[in-house]
XYZ file of C-alpha atoms in Angstrom:
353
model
C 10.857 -13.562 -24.131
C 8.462 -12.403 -21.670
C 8.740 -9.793 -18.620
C 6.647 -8.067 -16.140
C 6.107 -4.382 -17.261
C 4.247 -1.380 -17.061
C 1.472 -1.128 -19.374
C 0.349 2.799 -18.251
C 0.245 4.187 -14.897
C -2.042 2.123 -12.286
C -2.003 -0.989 -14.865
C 1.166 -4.114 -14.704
C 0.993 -6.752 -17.138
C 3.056 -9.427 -19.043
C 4.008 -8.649 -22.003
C 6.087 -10.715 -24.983
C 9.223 -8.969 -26.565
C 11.996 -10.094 -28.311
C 15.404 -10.653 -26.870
C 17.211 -7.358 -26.896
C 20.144 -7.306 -28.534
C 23.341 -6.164 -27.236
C 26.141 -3.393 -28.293
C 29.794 -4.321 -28.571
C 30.746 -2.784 -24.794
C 27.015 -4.381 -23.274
C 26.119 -8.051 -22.368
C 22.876 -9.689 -22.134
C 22.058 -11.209 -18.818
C 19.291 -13.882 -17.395
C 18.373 -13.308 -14.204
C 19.241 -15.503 -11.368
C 17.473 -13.427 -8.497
C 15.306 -10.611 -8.953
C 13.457 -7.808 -6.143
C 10.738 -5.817 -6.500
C 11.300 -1.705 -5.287
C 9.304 0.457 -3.990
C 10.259 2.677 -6.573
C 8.757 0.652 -8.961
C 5.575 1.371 -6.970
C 5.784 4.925 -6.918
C 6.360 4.650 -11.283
C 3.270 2.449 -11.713
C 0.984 3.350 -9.486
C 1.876 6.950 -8.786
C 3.085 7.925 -12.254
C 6.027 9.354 -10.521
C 8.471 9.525 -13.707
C 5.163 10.020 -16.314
C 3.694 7.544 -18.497
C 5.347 4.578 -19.496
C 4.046 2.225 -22.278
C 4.834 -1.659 -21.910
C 8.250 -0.936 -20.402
C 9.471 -3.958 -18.496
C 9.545 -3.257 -14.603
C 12.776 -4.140 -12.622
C 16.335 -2.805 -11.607
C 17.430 -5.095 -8.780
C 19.038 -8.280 -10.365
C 21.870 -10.540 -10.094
C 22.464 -12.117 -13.436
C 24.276 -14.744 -15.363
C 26.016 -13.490 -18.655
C 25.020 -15.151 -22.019
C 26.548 -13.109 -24.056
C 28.907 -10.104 -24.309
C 29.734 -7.862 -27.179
C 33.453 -7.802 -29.177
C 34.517 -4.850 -27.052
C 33.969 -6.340 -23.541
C 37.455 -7.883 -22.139
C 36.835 -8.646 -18.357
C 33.214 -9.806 -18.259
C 32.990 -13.521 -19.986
C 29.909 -15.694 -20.435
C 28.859 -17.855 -17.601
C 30.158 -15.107 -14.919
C 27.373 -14.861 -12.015
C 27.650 -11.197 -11.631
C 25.894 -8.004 -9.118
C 23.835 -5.821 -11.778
C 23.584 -2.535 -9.933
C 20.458 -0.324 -10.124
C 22.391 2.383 -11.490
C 24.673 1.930 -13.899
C 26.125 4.882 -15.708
C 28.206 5.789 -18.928
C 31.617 6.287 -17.829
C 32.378 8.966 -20.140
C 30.139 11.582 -20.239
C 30.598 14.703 -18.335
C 28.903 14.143 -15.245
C 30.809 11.098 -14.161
C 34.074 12.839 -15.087
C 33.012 15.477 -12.819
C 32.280 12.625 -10.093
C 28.182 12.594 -10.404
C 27.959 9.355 -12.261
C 24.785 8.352 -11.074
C 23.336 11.787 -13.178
C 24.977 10.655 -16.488
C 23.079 12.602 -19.487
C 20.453 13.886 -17.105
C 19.269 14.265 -13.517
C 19.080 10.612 -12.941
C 20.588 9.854 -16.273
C 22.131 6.680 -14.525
C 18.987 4.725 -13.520
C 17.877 3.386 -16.427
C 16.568 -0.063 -15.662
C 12.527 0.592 -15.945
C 13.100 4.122 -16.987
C 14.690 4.639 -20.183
C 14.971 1.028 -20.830
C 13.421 -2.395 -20.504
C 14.739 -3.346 -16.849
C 15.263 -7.321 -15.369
C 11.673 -8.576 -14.717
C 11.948 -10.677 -17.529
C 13.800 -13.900 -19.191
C 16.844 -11.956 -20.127
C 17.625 -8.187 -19.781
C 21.009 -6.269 -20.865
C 23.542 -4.178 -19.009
C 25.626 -1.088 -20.914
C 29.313 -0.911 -20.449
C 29.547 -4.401 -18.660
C 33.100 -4.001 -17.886
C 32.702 -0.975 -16.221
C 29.143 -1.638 -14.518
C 29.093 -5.347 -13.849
C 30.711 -7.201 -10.637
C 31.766 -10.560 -10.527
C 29.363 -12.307 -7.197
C 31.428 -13.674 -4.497
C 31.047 -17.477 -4.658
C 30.426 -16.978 -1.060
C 27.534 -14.723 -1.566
C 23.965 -16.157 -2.984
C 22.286 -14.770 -5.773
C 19.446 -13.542 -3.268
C 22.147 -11.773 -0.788
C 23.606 -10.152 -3.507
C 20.663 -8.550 -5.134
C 20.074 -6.657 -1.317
C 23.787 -5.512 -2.485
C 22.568 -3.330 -5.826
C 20.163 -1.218 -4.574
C 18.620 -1.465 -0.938
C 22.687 -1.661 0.437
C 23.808 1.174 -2.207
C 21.187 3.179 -1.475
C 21.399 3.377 2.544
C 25.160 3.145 2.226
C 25.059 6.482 0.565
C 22.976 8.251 3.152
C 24.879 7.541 5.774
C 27.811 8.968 3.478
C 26.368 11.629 2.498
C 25.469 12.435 6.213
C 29.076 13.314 7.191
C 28.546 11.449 11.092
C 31.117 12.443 13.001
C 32.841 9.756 15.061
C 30.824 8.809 17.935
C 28.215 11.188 16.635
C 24.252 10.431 16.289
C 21.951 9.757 13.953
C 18.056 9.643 13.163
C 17.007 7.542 10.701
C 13.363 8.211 9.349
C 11.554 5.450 8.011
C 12.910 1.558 8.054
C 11.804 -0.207 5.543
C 14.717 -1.948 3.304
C 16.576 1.238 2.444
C 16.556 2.879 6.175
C 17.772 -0.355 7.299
C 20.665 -0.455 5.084
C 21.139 3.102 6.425
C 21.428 2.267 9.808
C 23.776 -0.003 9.083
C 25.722 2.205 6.863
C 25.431 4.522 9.809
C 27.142 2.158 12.432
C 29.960 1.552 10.196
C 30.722 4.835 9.308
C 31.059 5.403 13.594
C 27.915 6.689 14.784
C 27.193 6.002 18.260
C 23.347 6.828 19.121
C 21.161 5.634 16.240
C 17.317 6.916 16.010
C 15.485 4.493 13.851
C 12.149 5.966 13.266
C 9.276 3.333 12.013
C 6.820 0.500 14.113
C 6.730 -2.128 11.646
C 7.463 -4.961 14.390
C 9.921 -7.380 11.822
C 11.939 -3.839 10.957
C 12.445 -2.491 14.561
C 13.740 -6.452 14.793
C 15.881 -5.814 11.844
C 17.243 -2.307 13.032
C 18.296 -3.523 16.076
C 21.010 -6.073 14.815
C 21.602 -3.660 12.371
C 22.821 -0.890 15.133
C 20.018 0.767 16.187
C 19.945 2.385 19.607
C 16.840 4.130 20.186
C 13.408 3.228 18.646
C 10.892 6.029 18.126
C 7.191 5.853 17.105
C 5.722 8.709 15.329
C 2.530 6.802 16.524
C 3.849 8.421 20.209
C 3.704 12.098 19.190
C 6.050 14.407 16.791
C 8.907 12.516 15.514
C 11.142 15.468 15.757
C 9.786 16.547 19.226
C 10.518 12.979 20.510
C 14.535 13.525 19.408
C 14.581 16.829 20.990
C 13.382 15.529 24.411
C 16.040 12.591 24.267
C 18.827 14.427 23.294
C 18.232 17.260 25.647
C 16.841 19.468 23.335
C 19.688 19.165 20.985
C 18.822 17.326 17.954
C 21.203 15.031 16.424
C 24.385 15.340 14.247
C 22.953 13.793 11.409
C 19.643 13.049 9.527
C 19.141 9.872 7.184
C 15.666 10.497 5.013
C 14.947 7.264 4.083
C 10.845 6.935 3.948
C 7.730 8.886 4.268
C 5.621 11.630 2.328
C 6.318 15.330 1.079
C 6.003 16.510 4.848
C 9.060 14.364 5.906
C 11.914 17.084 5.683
C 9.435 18.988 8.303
C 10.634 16.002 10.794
C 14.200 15.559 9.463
C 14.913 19.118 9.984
C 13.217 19.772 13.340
C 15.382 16.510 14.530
C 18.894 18.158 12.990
C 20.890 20.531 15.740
C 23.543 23.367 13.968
C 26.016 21.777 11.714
C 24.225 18.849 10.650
C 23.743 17.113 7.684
C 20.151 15.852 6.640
C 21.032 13.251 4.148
C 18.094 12.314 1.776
C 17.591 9.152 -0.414
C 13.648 8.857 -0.224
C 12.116 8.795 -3.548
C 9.135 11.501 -3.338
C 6.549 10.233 -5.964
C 4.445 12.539 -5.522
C 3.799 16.201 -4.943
C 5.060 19.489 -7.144
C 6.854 20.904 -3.832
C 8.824 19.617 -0.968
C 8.025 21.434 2.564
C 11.144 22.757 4.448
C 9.939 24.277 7.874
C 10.696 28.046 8.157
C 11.361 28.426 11.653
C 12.996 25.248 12.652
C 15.337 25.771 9.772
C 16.440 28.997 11.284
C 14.356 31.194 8.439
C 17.067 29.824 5.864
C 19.741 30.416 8.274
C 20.329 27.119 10.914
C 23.574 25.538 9.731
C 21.712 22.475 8.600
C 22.753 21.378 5.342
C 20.550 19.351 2.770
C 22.469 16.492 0.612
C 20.495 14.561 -1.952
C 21.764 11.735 -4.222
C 21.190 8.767 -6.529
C 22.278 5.317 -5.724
C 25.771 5.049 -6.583
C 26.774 2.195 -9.031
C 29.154 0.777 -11.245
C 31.847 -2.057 -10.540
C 33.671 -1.364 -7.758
C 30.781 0.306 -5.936
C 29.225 -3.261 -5.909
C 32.970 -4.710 -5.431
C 32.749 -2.574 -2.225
C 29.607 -3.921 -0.826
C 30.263 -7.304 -1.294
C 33.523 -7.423 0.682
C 31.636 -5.618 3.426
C 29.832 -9.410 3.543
C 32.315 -11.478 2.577
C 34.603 -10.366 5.737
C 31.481 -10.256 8.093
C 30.721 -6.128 8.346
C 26.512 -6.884 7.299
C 24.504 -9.601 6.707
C 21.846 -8.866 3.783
C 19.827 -11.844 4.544
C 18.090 -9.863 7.425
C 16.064 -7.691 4.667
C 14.802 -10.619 3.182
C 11.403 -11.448 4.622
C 9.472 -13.565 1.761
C 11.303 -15.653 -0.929
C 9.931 -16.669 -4.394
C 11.441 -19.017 -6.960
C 9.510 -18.596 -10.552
C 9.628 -15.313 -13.099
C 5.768 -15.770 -12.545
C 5.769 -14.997 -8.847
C 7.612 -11.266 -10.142
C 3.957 -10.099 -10.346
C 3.040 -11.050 -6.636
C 6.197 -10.029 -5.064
C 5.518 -6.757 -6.532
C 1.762 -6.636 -5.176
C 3.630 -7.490 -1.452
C 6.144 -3.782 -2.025
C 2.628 -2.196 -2.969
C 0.564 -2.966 -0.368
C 3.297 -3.489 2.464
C 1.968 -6.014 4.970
C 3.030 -5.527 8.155
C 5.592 -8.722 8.243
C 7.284 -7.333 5.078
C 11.031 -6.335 4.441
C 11.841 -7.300 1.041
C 10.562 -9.926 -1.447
C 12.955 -12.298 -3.437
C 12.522 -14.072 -6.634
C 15.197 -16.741 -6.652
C 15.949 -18.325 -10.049
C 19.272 -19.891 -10.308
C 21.269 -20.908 -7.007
């Protein structure tokens, strides 16, 4: 088979490999729609997780099975299934302890493009398929579904881990895919004022129908000066870190007021040390809390999402900007999450209906 992969940082490149085999709890998947992260930009072209050597790029996919080993009992072949991003073993200590996503190490649970060959490629496998796969909604499409995995999980969990209160508000920093979801995430967990922070035109669109209240610029002046002066000086209940570079907690917390939450799922590629600013933090002392986390995955995780479209809650569609429809076009749609045009969401690469 053939897949798109990382030949050493700052270098992509197809490479030929043979199809992995499977063990008896795993099944071995074909993709049927595939996106490109911008975590797989900060691994390639950052080096963000170290050098890699030929290892096949990819961990958004929804797959059909092709085969399944003698231990799996609810996954069969044929089933059109969600492959989450993250998808954990179910027994080891961390997901007992309810910190699945961090199974064997921090990040233990993402290994798609990490520690294995991910789903940029003809065929690609999943571990514990009964407890990681979900079967797709035959009202969802395979390119809906594969916002579900990551981009939905992802922003889901910050506004989660953000503990909004009812009515409460919210700043989202950055909207790209993942602050999107957020927002969203954010109106259904009962915000009422929602900051989206970003001035790419097609996401400010985006973040509106997703819930967004208030757009700010950080073109306009300090991001966390403009959410002072429109909540009176306050700051709001609840951060969502969703973009930007190492200085971005400087924003998030100079936008939080006492007893918030700043909730952050950005992926810093770079840097040896995160900023956190003194005196807006209160010298260590503010009451504003700092939650991080991994993507949650796993079966009913992706179960979850899914009925959050099937009964009308979010529409994934809106994240979808450009649309693809041959494994070759994996190594453009990557090239668009790299160099971000300015009429860019998220790229799809649809292979099966």
């Amino acid at each position: 088979m053939k897949g798109l992969a990382m030949k050493k940082i700052g270098e992509i490149g197809w490479v030929e490999k043979d199809i992995p085999s499977i063990g008896p709890q795993d099944a071995l998947l074909k993709p049927l729609a595939i996106a490109p992260c911008t975590s797989d930009v900060h691994t390639v072209w950052e080096g963000a997780i170290g050098e890699r050597h030929d290892l096949i790029l990819g961990h958004e996919a929804v797959g059909e099975v092709v085969e399944v080993g003698n231990l799996v009992k609810n996954i069969k072949v044929g089933d059109r299934v969600l492959v989450p991003a993250i998808t954990p073993d179910w027994g080891s200590d961390a997901a007992q302890r309810g910190f699945s996503s961090q199974t064997g190490a921090p990040l233990g649970g993402w290994k798609y493009s990490n520690y294995k060959d991910g789903s940029m490629a003809e065929y690609f496998t999943c571990n514990e398929a009964d407890f990681n796969l979900a079967i797709l909604p035959e009202n969802i499409s395979p390119a809906d579904g594969v916002m579900l995995v990551d981009m939905w999980s992802t922003g889901f969990m910050g506004a989660e881990n953000a503990n909004i209160p009812l009515g409460g508000s919210v700043a989202v920093l950055g909207i790209g895919a993942v602050g999107l979801s957020a927002i969203l995430g954010a109106k259904l967990q009962g915000a009422g004022r929602i900051f989206a922070v970003g001035t790419r035109p097609v996401s400010v669109e985006v973040a509106k129908e997703y819930g967004a209240t208030d757009i700010i610029s950080y073109k306009d002046g300090d991001t966390g000066d403009q959410i002072k002066e429109a909540t009176d000086g306050e700051g709001v209940d609840a951060v969502i870190v969703a973009g930007g570079g190492s200085d971005i907690l400087i924003d998030a917390v100079k936008s939080a007021r006492a007893g918030s939450v700043v909730s952050n799922i950005n992926y810093f590629g770079e840097g040896e040390n995160i900023p956190i600013p003194r005196t807006p933090w209160g010298f260590g002392m503010a009451d504003i809390d700092i939650h991080t986390g991994l993507c949650p995955g796993g079966r009913t995780r992706m179960e979850q999402l899914a009925n959050i479209v099937t009964y009308g809650r979010g529409d994934p569609s809106k994240l979808i900007t450009h649309r693809f429809d041959a494994l070759e076009d994996l190594e453009e749609a990557l090239l668009l999450m790299k160099d971000k045009p300015r009429n860019l969401i998220k790229p799809v690469v649809i292979l099966g209906d």
